[in-house]
Tab-separated table of C-alpha atoms in Angstrom:
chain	number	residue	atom	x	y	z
R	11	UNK	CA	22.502	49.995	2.322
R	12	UNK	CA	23.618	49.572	-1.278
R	13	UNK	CA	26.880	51.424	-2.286
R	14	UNK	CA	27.699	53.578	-5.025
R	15	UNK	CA	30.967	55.817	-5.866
R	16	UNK	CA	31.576	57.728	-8.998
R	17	UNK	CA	34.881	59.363	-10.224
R	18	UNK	CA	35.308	60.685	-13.379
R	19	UNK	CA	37.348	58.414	-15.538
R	20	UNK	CA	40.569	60.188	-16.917
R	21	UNK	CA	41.835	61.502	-20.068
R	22	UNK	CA	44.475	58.600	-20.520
R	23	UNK	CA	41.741	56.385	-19.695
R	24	UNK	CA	39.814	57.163	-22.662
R	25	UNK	CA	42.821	57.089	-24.573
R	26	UNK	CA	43.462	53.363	-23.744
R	27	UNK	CA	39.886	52.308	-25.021
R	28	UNK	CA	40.241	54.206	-28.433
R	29	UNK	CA	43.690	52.564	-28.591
R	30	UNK	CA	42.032	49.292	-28.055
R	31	UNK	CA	39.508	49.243	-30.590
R	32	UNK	CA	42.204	50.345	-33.113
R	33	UNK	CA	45.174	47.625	-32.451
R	34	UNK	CA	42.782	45.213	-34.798
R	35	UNK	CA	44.830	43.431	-37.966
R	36	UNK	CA	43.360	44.678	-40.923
R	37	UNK	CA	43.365	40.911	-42.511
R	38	UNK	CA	41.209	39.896	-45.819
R	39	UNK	CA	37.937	38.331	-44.523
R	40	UNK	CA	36.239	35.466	-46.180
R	41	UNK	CA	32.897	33.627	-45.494
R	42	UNK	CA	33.196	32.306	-41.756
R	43	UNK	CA	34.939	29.483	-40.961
R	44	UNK	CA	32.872	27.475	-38.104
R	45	UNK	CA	35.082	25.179	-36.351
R	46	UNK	CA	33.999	22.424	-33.521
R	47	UNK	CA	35.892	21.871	-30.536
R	48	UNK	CA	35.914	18.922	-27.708
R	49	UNK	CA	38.021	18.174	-25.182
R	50	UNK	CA	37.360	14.240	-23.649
R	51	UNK	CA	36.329	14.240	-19.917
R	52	UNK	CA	38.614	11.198	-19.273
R	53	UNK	CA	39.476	10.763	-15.174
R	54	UNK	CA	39.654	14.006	-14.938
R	55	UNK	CA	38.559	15.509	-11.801
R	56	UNK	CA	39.885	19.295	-11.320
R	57	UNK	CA	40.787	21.536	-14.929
R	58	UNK	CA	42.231	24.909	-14.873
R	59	UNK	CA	41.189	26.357	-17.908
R	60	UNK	CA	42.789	29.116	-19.289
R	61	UNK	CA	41.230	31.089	-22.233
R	62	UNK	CA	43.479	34.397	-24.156
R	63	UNK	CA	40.738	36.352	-26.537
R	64	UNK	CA	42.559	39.884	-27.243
R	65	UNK	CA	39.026	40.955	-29.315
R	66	UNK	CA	36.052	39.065	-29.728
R	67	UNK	CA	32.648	37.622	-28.826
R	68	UNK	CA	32.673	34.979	-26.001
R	69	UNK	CA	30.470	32.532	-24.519
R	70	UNK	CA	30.912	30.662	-21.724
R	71	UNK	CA	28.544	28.548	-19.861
R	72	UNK	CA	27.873	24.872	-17.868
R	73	UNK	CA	26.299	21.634	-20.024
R	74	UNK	CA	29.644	20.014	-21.437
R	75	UNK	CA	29.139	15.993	-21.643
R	76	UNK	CA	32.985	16.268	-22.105
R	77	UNK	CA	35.616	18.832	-20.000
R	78	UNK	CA	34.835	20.949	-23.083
R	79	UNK	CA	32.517	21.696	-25.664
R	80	UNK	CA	31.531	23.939	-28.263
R	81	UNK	CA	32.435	25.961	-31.487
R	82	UNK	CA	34.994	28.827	-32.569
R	83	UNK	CA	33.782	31.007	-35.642
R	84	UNK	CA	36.005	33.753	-37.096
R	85	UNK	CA	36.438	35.248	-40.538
R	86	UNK	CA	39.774	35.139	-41.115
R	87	UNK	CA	41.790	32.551	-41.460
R	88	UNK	CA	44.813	33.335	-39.494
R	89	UNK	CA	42.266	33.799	-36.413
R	90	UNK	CA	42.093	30.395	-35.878
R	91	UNK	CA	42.537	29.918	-32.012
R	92	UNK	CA	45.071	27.464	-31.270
R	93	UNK	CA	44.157	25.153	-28.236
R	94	UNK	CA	46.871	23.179	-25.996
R	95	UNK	CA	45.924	20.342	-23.627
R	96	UNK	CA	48.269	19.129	-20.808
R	97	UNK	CA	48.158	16.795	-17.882
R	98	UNK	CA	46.673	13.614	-17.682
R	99	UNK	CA	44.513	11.627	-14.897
R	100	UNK	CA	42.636	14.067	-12.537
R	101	UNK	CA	43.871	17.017	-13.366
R	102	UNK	CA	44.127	18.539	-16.479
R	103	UNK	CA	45.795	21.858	-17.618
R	104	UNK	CA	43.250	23.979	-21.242
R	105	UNK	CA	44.435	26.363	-22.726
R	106	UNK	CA	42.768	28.509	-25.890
R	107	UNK	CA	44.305	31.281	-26.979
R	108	UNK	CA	43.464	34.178	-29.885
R	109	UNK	CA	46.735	34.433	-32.324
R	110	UNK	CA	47.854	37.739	-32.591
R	111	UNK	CA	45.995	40.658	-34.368
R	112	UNK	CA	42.906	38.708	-33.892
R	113	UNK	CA	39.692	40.434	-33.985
R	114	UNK	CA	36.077	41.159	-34.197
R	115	UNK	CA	35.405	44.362	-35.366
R	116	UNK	CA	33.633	45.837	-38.792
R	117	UNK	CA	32.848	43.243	-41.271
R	118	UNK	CA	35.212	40.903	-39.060
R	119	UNK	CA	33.650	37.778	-36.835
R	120	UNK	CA	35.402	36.431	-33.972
R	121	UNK	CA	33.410	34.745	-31.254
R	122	UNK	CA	33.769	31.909	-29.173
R	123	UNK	CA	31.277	29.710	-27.983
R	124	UNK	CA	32.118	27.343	-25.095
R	125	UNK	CA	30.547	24.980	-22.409
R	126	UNK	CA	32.088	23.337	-19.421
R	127	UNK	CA	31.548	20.064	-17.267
R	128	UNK	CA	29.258	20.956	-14.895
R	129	UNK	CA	31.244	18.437	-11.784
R	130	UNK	CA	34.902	19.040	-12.669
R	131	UNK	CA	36.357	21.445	-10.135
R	132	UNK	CA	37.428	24.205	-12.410
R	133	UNK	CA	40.154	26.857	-12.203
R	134	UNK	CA	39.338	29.543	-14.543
R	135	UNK	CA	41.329	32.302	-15.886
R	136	UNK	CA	40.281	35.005	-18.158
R	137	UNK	CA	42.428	37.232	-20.308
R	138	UNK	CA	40.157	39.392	-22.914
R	139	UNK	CA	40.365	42.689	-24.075
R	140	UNK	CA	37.925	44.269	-26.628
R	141	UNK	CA	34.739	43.026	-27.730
R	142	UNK	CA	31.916	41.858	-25.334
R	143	UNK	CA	32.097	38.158	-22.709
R	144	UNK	CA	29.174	36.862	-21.330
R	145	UNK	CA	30.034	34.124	-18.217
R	146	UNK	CA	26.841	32.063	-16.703
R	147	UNK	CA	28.568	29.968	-14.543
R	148	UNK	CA	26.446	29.425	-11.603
R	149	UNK	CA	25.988	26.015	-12.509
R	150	UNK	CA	30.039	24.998	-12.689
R	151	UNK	CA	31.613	23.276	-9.694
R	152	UNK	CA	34.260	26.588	-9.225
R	153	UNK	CA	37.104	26.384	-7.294
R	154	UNK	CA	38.545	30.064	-8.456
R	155	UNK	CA	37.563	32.722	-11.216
R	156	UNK	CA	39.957	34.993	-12.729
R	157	UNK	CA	39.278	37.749	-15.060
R	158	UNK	CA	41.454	40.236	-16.424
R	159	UNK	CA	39.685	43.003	-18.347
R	160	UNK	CA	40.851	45.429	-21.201
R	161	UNK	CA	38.599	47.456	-23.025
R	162	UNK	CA	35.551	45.423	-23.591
R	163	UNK	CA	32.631	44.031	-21.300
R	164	UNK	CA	31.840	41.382	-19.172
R	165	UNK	CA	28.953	39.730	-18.183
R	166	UNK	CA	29.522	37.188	-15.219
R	167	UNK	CA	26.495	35.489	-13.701
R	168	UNK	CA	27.218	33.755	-10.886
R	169	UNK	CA	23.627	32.252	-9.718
R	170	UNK	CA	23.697	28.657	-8.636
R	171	UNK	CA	23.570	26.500	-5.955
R	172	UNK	CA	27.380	26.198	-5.341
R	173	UNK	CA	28.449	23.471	-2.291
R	174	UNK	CA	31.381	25.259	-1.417
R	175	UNK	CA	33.359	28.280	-1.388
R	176	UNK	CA	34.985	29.900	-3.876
R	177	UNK	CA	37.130	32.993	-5.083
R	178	UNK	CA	36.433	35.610	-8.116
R	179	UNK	CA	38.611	38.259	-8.884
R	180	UNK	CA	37.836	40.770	-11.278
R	181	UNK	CA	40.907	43.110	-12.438
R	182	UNK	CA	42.121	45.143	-15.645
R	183	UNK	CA	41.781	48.348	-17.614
R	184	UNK	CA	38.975	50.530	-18.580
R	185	UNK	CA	35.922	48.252	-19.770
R	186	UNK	CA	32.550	47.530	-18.077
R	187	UNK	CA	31.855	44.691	-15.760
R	188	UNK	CA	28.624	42.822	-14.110
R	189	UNK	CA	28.458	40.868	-11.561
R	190	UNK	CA	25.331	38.980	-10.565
R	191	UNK	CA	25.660	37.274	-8.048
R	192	UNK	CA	23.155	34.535	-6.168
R	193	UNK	CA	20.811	34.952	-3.227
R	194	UNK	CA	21.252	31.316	-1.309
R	195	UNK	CA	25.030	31.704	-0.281
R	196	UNK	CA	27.286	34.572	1.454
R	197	UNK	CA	29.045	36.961	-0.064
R	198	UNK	CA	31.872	39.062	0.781
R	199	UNK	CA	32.582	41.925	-1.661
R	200	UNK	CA	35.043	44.647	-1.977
R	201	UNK	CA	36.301	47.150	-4.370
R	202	UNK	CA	39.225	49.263	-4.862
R	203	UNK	CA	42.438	50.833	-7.252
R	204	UNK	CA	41.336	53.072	-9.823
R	205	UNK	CA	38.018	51.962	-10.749
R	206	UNK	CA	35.660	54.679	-12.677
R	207	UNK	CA	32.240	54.011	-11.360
R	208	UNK	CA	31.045	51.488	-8.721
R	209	UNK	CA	27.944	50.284	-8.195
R	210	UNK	CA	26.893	47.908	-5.651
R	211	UNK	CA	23.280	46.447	-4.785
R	212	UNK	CA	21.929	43.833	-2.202
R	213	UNK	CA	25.162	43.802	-0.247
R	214	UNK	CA	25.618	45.764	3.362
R	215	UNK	CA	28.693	47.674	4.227
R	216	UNK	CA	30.583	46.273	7.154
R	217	UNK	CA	34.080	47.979	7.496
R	218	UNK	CA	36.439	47.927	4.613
R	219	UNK	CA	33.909	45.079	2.627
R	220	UNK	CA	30.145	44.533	1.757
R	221	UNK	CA	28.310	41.337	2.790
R	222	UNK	CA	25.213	40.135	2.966
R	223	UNK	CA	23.376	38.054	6.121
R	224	UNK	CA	24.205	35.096	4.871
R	225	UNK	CA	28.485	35.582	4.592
R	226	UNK	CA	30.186	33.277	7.289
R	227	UNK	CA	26.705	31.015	7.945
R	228	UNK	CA	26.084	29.588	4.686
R	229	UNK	CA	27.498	26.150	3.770
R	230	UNK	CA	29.000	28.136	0.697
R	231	UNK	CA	30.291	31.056	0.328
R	232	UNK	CA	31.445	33.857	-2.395
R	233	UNK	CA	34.144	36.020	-2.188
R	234	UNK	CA	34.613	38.590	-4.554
R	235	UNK	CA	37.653	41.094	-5.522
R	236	UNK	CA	37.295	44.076	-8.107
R	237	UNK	CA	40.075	45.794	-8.477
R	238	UNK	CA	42.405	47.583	-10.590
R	239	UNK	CA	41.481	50.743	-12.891
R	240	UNK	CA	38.019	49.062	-14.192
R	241	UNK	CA	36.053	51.902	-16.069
R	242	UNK	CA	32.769	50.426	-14.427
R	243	UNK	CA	31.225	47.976	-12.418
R	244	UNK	CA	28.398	46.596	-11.007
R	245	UNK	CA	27.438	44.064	-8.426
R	246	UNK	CA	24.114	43.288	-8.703
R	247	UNK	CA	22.297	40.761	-5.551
């Protein structure tokens, strides 16, 4: 049977979002500054990728020719992400991060626009706080997702045809998160700590977690961790 819990979220709760939207620098915007990025495949065979964006658009999805591909655009000039690159041969170490009192808010622009390699095993970590992600990465060769939320919302689509298992954990403050996850593999599911309002469909409840008929027969599998004082989420089969 699907699941569904609802608390009411708490006073200090709302407290953290309005704080959230109002920790943006007030910098002078100009005309938007629309900036390429690429990061050469090389020999690489496994990335961890590791992306900071305190307010802001993103975009993330599979494609990339190269590890990485795509374009930053922000209005102010001091919100220039800076990106580091580390490691050589088969594994390689991205990181892009937001400087701070970076935002996206108002007459502000602030959005990131990335694709990855679609056969690199990838390591992904997510740090983001206001402003709104969106995550199709069904078609990425995943190893382990990360996401630590603050105030904004997430979008992760997880439909593919994955080969083998893999790990996504979703964790933070008070913002919104979906989950959609695919039909051809197992899943394993479970949800705890705080959150607001839960909200689970296509998954069955055995014990402590919620699978579907698939979990444990599959060649691949999904397993998936929400936890942590989310305001909402939903996990969508």
């Amino acid at each position: 049977m699907p699941w569904q819990t609802s608390v009411r979220c708490s006073a200090a709760a709302c407290a953290l979002l309005l704080a959230a939207s109002c920790e943006i620098h007030q910098a002078e915007t100009g005309p938007p500054h629309i900036e390429p990025v690429s990061i050469g495949l090389g020999d690489a065979e496994r990335a961890h990728i590791q992306l900071n964006l305190s307010a802001g658009e993103l975009v993330v999805r599979g494609g990339a020719t190269k590890l990485l591909e795509g374009q930053f655009e922000y209005s102010v000039a001091a919100w220039k992400p800076i990106v580091d690159q580390s490691g050589n041969g088969a594994d390689v170490d991205v990181t892009i991060r937001q400087p701070h009192g970076g935002g996206g808010f108002g007459n502000t622009r602030n959005r990131w626009d990335l694709e990855l390699n679609d056969k690199v095993l990838l390591d992904f970590t997510l740090d983001c706080g206001a402003g709104q992600t969106r995550l199709e990465m069904g078609d990425l060769n995943l190893q382990r997702i990360a996401v630590h939320m603050g105030a904004g919302q997430v979008d992760l689509d997880l439909r593919g045809q994955p080969s083998h298992d893999y790990d996504v954990t979703l964790a933070g403050g008070v913002g919104q998160a979906t989950v959609r996850i695919p039909h051809n593999l197992g899943v394993r599911a479970e949800a705890h700590g705080g959150i607001g309002h839960v909200e689970v469909t296509g998954l069955n409840k055995r014990g402590d977690y919620y699978e579907n008929s698939l979990y444990g027969a599959s060649k691949a599998n999904l397993r998936l961790k929400v936890e942590g004082g989310i305001g909402e989420i939903r996990i969508i089969g």
